[in-house]
Short mmCIF file of C-alpha atoms in Angstrom, two decimals:
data_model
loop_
_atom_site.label_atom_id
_atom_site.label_comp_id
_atom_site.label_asym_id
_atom_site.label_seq_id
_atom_site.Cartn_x
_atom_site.Cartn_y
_atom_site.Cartn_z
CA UNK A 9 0.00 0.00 0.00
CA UNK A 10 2.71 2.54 0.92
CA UNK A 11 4.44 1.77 -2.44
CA UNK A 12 1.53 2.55 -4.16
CA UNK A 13 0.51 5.74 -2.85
CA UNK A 14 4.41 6.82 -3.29
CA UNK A 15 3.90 6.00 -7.05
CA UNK A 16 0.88 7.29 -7.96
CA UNK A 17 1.19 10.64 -5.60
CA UNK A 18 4.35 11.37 -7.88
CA UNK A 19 3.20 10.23 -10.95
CA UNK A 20 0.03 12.29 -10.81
CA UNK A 21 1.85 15.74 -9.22
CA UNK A 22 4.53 15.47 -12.03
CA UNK A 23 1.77 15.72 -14.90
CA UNK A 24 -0.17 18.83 -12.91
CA UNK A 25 0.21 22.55 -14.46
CA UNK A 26 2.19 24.96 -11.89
CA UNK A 27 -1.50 26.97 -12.11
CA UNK A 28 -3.10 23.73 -10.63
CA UNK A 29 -0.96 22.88 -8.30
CA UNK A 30 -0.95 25.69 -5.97
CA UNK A 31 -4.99 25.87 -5.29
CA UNK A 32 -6.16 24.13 -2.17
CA UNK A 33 -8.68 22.28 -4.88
CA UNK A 34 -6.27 20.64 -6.59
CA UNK A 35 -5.15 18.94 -3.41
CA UNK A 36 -7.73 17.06 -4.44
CA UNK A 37 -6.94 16.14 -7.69
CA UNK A 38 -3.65 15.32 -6.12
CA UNK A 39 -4.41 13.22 -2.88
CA UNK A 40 -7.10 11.11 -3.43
CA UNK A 41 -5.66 7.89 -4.37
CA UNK A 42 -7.04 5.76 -1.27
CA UNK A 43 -10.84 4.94 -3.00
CA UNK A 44 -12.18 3.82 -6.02
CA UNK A 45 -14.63 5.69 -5.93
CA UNK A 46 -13.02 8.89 -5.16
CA UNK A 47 -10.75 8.16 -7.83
CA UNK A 48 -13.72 7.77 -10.43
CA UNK A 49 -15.24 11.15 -9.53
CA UNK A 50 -12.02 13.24 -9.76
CA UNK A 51 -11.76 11.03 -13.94
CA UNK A 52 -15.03 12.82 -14.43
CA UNK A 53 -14.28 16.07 -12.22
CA UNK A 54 -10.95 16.33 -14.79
CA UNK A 55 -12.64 15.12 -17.93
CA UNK A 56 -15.33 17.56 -17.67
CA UNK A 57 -12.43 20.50 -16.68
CA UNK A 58 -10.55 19.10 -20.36
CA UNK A 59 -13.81 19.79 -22.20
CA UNK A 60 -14.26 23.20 -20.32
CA UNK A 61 -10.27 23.76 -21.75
CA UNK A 62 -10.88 22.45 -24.85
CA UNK A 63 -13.81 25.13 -25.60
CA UNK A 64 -11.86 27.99 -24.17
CA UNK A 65 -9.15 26.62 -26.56
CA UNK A 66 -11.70 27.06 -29.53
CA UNK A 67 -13.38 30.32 -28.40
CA UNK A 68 -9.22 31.51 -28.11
CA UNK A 69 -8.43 30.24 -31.21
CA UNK A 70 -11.55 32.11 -32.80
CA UNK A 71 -10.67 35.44 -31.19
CA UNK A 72 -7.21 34.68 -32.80
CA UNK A 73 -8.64 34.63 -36.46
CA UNK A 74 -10.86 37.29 -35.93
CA UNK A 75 -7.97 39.17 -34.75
CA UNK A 76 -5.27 38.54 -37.33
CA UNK A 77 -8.61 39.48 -39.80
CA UNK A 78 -8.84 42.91 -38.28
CA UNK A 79 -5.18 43.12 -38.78
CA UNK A 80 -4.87 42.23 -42.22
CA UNK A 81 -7.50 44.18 -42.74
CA UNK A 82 -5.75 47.69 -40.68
CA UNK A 83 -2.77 46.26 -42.96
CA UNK A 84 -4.22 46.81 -45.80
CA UNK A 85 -6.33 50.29 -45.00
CA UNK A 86 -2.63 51.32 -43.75
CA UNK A 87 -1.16 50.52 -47.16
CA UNK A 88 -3.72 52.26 -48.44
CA UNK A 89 -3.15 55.32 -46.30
CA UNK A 90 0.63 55.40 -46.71
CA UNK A 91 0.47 55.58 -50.43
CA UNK A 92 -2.03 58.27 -50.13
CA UNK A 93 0.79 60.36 -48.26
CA UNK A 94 3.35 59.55 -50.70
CA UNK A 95 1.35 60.81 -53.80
CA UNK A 96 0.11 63.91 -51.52
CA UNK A 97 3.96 64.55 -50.51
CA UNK A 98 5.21 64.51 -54.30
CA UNK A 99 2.03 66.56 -55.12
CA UNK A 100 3.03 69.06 -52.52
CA UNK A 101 6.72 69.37 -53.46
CA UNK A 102 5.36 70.36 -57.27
CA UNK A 103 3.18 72.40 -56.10
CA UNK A 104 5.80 74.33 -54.17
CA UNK A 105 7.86 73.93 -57.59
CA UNK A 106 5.30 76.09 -59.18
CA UNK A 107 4.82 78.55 -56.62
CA UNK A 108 8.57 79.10 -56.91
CA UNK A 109 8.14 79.41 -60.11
CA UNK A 110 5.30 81.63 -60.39
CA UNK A 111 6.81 84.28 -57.91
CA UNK A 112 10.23 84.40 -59.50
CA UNK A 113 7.67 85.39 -63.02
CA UNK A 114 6.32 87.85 -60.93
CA UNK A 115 9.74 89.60 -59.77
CA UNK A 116 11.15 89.37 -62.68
CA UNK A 117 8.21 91.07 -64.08
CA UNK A 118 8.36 93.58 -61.25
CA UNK A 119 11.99 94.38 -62.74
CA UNK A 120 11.04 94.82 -66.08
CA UNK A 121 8.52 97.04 -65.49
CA UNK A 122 10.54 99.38 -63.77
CA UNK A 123 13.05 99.34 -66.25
CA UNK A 124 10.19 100.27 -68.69
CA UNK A 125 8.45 102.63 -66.08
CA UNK A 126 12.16 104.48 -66.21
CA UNK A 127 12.28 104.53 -69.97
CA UNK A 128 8.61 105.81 -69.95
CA UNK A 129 9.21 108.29 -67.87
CA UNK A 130 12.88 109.62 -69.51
CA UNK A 131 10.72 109.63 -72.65
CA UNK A 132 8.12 111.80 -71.37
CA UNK A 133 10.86 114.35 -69.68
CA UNK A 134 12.56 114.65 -73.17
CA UNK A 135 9.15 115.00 -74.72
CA UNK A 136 8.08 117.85 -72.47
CA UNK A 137 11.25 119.41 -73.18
CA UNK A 138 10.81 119.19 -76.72
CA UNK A 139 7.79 120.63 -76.73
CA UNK A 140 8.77 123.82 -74.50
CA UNK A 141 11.54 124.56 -76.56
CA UNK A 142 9.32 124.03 -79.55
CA UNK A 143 6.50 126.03 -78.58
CA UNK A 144 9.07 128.85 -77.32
CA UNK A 145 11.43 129.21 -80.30
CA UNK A 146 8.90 127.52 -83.11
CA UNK A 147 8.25 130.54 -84.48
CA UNK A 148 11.18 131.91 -84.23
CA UNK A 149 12.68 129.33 -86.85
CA UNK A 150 10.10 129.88 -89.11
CA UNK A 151 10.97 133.82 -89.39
CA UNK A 152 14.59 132.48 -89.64
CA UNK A 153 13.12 130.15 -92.34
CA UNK A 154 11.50 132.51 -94.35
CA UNK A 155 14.07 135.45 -94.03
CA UNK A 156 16.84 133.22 -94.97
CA UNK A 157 15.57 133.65 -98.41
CA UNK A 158 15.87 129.91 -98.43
CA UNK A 159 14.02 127.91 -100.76
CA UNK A 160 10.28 127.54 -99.69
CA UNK A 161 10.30 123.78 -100.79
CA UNK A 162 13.25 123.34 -98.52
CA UNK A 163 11.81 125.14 -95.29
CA UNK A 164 8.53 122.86 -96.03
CA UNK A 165 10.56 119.76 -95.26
CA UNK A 166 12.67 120.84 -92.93
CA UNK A 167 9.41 121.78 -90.69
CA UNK A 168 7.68 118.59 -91.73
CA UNK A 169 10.81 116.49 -90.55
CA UNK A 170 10.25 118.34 -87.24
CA UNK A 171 6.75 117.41 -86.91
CA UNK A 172 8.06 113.53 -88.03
CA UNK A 173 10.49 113.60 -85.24
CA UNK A 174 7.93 114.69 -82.81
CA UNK A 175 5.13 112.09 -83.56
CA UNK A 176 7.89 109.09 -83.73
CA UNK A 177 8.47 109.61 -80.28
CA UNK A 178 4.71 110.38 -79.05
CA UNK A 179 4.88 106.73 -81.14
CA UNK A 180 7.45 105.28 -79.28
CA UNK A 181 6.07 106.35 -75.68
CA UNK A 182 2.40 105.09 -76.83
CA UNK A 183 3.95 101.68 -77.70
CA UNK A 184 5.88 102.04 -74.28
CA UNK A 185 2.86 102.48 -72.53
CA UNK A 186 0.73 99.30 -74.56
CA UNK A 187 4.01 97.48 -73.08
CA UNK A 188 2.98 98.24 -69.48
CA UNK A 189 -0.51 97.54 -70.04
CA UNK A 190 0.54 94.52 -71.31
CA UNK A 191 2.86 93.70 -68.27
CA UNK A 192 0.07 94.65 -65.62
CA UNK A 193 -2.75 92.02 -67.04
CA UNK A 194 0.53 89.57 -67.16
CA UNK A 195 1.29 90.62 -63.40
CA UNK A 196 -2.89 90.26 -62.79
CA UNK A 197 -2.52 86.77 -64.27
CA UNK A 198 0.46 85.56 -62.42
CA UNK A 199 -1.24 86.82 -59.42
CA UNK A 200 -4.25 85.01 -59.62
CA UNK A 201 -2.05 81.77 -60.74
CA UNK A 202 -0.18 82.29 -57.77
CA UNK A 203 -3.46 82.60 -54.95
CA UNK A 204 -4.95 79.88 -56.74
CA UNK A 205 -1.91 77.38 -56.23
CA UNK A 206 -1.41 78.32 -52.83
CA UNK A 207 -4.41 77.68 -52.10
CA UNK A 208 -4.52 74.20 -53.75
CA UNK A 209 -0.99 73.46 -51.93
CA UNK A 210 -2.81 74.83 -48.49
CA UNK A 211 -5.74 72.11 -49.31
CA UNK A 212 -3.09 69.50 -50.44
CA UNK A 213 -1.50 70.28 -46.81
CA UNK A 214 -4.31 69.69 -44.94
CA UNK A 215 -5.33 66.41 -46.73
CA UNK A 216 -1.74 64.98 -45.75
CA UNK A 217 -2.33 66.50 -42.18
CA UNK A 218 -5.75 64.39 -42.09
CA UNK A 219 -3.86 61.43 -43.51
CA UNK A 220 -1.11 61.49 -41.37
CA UNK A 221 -3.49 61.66 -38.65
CA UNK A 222 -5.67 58.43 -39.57
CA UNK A 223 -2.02 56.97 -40.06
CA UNK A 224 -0.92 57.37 -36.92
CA UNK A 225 -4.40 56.22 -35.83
CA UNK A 226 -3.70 52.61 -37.45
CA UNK A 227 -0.65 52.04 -36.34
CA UNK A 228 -1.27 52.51 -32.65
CA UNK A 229 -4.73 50.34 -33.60
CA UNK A 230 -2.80 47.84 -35.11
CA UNK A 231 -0.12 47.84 -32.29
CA UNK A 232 -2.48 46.99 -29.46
CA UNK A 233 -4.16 44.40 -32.03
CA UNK A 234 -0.58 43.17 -32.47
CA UNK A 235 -0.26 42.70 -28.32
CA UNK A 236 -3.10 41.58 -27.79
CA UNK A 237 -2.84 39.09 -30.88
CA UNK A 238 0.84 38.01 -29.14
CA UNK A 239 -1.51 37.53 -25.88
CA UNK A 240 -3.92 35.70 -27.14
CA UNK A 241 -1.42 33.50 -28.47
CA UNK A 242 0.28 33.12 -25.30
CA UNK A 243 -2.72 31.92 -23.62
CA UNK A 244 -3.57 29.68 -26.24
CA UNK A 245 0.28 27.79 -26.11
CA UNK A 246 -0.70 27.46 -22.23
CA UNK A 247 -3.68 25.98 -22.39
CA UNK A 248 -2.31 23.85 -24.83
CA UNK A 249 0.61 23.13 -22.86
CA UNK A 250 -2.44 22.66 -19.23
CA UNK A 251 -4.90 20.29 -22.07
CA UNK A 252 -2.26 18.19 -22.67
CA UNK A 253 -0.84 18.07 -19.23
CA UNK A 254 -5.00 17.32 -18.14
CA UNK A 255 -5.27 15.37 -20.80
CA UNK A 256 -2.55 13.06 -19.29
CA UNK A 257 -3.80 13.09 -15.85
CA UNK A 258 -6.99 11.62 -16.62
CA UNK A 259 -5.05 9.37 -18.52
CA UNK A 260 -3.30 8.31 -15.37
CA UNK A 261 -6.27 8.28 -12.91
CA UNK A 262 -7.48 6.02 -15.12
CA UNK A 263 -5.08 3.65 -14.96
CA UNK A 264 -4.27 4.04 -11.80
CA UNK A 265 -8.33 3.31 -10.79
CA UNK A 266 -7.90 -0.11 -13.19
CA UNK A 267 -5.15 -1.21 -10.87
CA UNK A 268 -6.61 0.30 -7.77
CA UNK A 269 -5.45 -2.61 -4.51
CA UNK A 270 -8.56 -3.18 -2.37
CA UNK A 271 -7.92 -1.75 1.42
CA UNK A 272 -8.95 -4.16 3.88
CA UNK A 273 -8.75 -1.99 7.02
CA UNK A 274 -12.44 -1.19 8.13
CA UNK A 275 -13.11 2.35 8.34
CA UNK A 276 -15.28 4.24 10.92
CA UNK A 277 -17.59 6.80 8.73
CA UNK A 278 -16.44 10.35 9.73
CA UNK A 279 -20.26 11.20 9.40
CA UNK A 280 -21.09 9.39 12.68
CA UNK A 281 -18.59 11.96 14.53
CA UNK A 282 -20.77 14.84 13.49
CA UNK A 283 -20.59 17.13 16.40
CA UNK A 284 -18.52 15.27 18.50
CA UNK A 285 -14.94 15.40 16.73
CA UNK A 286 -12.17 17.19 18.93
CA UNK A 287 -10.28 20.20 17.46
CA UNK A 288 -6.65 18.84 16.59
CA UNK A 289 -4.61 22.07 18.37
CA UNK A 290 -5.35 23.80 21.31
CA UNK A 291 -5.63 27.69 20.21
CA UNK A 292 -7.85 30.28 18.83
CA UNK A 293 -9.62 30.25 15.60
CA UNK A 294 -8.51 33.67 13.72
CA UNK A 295 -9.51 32.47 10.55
CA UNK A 296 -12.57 31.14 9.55
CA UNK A 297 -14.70 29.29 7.33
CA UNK A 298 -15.84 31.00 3.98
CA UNK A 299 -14.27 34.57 4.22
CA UNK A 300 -12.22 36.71 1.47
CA UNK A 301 -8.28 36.04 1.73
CA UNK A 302 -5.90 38.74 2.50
CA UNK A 303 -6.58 39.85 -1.30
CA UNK A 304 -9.88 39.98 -1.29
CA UNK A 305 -10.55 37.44 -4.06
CA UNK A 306 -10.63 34.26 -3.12
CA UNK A 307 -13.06 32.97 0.36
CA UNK A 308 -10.90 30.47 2.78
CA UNK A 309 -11.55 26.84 2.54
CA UNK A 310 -10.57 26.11 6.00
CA UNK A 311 -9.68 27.87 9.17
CA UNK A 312 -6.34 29.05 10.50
CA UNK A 313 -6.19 28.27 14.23
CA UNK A 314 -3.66 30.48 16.21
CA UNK A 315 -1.37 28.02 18.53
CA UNK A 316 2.26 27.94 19.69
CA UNK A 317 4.95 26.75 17.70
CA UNK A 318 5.78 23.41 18.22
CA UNK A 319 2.26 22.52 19.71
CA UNK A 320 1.33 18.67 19.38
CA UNK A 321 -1.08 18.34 15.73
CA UNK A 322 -3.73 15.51 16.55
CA UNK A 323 -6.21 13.38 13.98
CA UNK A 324 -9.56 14.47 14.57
CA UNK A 325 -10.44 10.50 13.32
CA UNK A 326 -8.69 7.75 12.07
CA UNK A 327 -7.94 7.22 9.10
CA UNK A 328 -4.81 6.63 6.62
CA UNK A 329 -2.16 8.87 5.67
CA UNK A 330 -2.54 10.37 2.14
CA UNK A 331 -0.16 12.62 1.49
CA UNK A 332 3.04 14.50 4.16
CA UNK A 333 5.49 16.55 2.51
CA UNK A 334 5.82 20.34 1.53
CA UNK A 335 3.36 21.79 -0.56
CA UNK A 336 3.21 25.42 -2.33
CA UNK A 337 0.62 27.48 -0.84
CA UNK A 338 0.37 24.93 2.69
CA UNK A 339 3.81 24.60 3.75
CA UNK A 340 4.83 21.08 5.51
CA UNK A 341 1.48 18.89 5.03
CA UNK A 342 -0.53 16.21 6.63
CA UNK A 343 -3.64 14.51 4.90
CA UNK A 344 -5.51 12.04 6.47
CA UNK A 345 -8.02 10.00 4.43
CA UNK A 346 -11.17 8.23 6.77
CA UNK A 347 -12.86 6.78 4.01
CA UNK A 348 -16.38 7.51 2.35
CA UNK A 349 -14.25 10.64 0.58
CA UNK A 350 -13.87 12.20 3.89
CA UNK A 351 -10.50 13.78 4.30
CA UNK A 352 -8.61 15.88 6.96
CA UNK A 353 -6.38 18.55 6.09
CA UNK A 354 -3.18 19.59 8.37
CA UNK A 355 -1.45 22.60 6.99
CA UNK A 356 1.66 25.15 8.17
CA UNK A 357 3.25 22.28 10.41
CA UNK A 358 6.74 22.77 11.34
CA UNK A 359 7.67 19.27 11.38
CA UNK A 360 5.64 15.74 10.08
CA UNK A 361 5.62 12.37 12.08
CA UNK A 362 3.86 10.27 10.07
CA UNK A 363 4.68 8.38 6.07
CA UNK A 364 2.61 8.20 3.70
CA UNK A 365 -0.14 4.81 3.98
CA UNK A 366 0.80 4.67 7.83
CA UNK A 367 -2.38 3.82 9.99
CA UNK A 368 -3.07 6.64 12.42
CA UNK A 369 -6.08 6.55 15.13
CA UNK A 370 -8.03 9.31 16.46
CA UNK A 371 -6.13 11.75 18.83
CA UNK A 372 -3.05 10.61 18.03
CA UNK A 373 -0.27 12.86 17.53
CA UNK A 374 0.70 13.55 13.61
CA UNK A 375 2.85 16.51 13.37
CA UNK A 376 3.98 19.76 15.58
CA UNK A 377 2.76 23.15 14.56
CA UNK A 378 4.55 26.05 13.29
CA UNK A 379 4.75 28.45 10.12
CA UNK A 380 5.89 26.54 6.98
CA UNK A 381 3.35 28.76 5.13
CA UNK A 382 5.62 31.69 5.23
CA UNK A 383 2.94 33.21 8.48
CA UNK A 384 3.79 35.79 10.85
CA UNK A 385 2.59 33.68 13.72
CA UNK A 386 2.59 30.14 14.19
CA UNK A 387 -0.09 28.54 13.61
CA UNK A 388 -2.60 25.39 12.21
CA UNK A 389 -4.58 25.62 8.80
CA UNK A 390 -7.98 22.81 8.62
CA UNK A 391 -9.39 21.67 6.13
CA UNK A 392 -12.34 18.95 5.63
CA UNK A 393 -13.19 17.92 2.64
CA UNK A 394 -16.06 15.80 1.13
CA UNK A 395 -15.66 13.85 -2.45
CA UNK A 396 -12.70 16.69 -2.98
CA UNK A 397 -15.04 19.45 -1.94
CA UNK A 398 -14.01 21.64 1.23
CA UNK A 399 -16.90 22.19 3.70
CA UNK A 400 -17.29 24.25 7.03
CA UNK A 401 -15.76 22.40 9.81
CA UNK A 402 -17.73 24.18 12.78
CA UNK A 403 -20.65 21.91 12.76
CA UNK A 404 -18.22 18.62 12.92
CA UNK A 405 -16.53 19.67 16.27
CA UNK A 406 -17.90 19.98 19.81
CA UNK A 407 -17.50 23.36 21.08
CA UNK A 408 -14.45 25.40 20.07
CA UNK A 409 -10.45 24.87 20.28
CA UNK A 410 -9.43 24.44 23.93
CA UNK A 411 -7.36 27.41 24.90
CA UNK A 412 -4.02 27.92 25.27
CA UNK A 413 -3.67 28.68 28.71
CA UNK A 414 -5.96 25.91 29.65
CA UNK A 415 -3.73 23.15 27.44
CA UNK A 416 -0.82 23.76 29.48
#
């Protein structure tokens, strides 16, 4: 019998998930090797926990495609959006090619037209002069003219070549001026060219603003799609990795239920000690039954009785020894099976007395408290369990633990 719990306890830990292993229910799981029956309800207890992780597998693997859809999908819209930007960004740069164009056509218009403006205007001082000295000696040369006793044909053309001269250059500074005209609807023009291209470029500017906006958008969408995607993922290796591990416990329970040894010691039904078990520790209860643990999340399977250190542990029944070693979450451990799937659990001893498959009867001394749990104060933690399932001790005990100063 001892060789067989030793077997199976290790074979069966060894396949748990670290997740498992630390929760006062998976004790159960663990340490129930000593009936048949027992064993049969933890193969369906398990199977029935492999379906549940099989679905959330599914539902996991589901949010996964539906996932890497979105970001294919973000993938694409950002492709999308990028090239958008790139077009807008070389429309933008010829845009500001024109505009640089357009305003060096506008100075250098600006500089010929006051080159012409300066022309104009020496054309209109000689002019005026012309005409002052014309209009104040004109007649003068005609009297010159005429007394001269020059020929009349010859005074005829000299005073039309004057009157040539003159209109040539009111010819010259009319052309001058259709110049300018010309130049001012070309300035009008280059102006309007001008406002309307900056004003395209300001519109081109704000689309690639609105673009670069959305792209930033996408990315920071698609990089908390991409961690979550990468969590999702992570979770879905470890459940994989807990199915499998499951997967092979109920594997083992059920092999080790086929091969089960039949027990022949007689056991007295923990059931008929209703009311009437002692407490296994003198001390006070400062933990009980059903509350919220120090984090608030999780309620207390057992209690915690307060006791010295080193205070003698007792069985509340008798019964077999299931499991004694260290456990995560319990420290040094004592479970005592007493048949029907009652069990006894002794947690936060500082030191063990009994092996696994010994034969211990009630009030009999199994370990020595302490704090294995990592505690402040010493202490014992109790648990009673039914079929795996933790239930409130108070009812099974008479009265409460005996005090401390009345033990010694």
């Amino acid at each position: 019998m001892l060789t067989f719990y030793k077997a199976n306890f290790s074979r069966i830990l060894a396949l748990l998930p670290a997740s498992v292993a630390i929760c006062p229910l998976a004790l159960a799981i663990v340490l129930l090797p000593s009936l048949p029956g027992v064993y049969a309800d933890e193969i369906a207890v398990q199977a029935e926990k492999l379906q549940q992780l099989r679905e959330r597998i599914n539902e996991i693997r589901d949010a996964i495609d539906s996932m890497r859809g979105q970001r294919d999908s973000l993938q694409g819209a950002l492709k999308k959006t990028e090239t958008e930007i790139g077009n807008v960004t070389a429309e933008l740069r010829q845009l500001d090619s024109q505009i640089a164009t357009v305003r060096q056509k506008i100075q250098d218009l600006y500089a010929e037209r006051s080159t012409e403006n300066a022309r104009l205007d020496s054309m209109r001082a000689g002019l005026a002069q012309e005409l002052q000295v014309a209009y104040m000696t004109g007649k003068q040369e005609q009297v010159k003219l005429i007394l001269s006793q020059e020929d009349p044909a010859t005074v005829g053309r000299l005073l039309v070549y004057h009157g040539y001269y003159a209109r040539a250059r009111v010819d010259r500074m009319q052309d001058l001026l259709a110049s300018l005209q010309h130049m001012s609807e070309i300035e009008q023009t280059l102006v309007e060219k001008q406002a309307e291209v900056v004003q395209l470029r300001q519109q081109q500017a704000n689309k690639s603003s609105r673009l670069v906006a959305e792209q930033d958008k996408r990315r920071k969408i698609l990089g908390q799609l991409q961690t979550d995607l990468q969590s999702r993922t992570t979770e879905l290796t470890t459940l994989e990795q807990d199915r499998v591990r499951l997967q092979k416990l109920v594997q083992s329970l059920t092999l080790a239920l086929q091969d089960f040894p039949q027990d022949d010691v007689q056991y007295t039904s923990l059931r008929q000690l209703k009311g009437k078990l002692r407490w296994p520790v003198a001390g006070r209860i400062t933990q009980p039954f059903g509350v919220k643990d120090a984090h608030g999340t999780l309620r207390t399977r057992g209690v915690l009785i307060a006791t010295r250190a080193g205070s003698d542990v007792h069985a509340i029944a008798s019964g077999r020894i299931a499991f004694s070693d260290w456990l995560r979450g319990f420290g040094l451990l004592l479970i005592i099976d007493h048949g029907k799937g009652y069990m006894s659990l002794y947690g936060q001893n500082r030191s063990l007395y009994k092996e696994v498959g010994e034969w211990v009867e009630r009030g009999e001394t199994v370990a020595a408290a302490g704090d294995s749990r990592g505690q402040p104060n010493a202490g014992l933690y109790l648990e009673l369990r039914k079929d795996g399932k933790p239930f409130n001790p108070g009812r099974w005990f008479s009265g409460k633990p005996v005090p401390l100063q009345a033990a010694r």
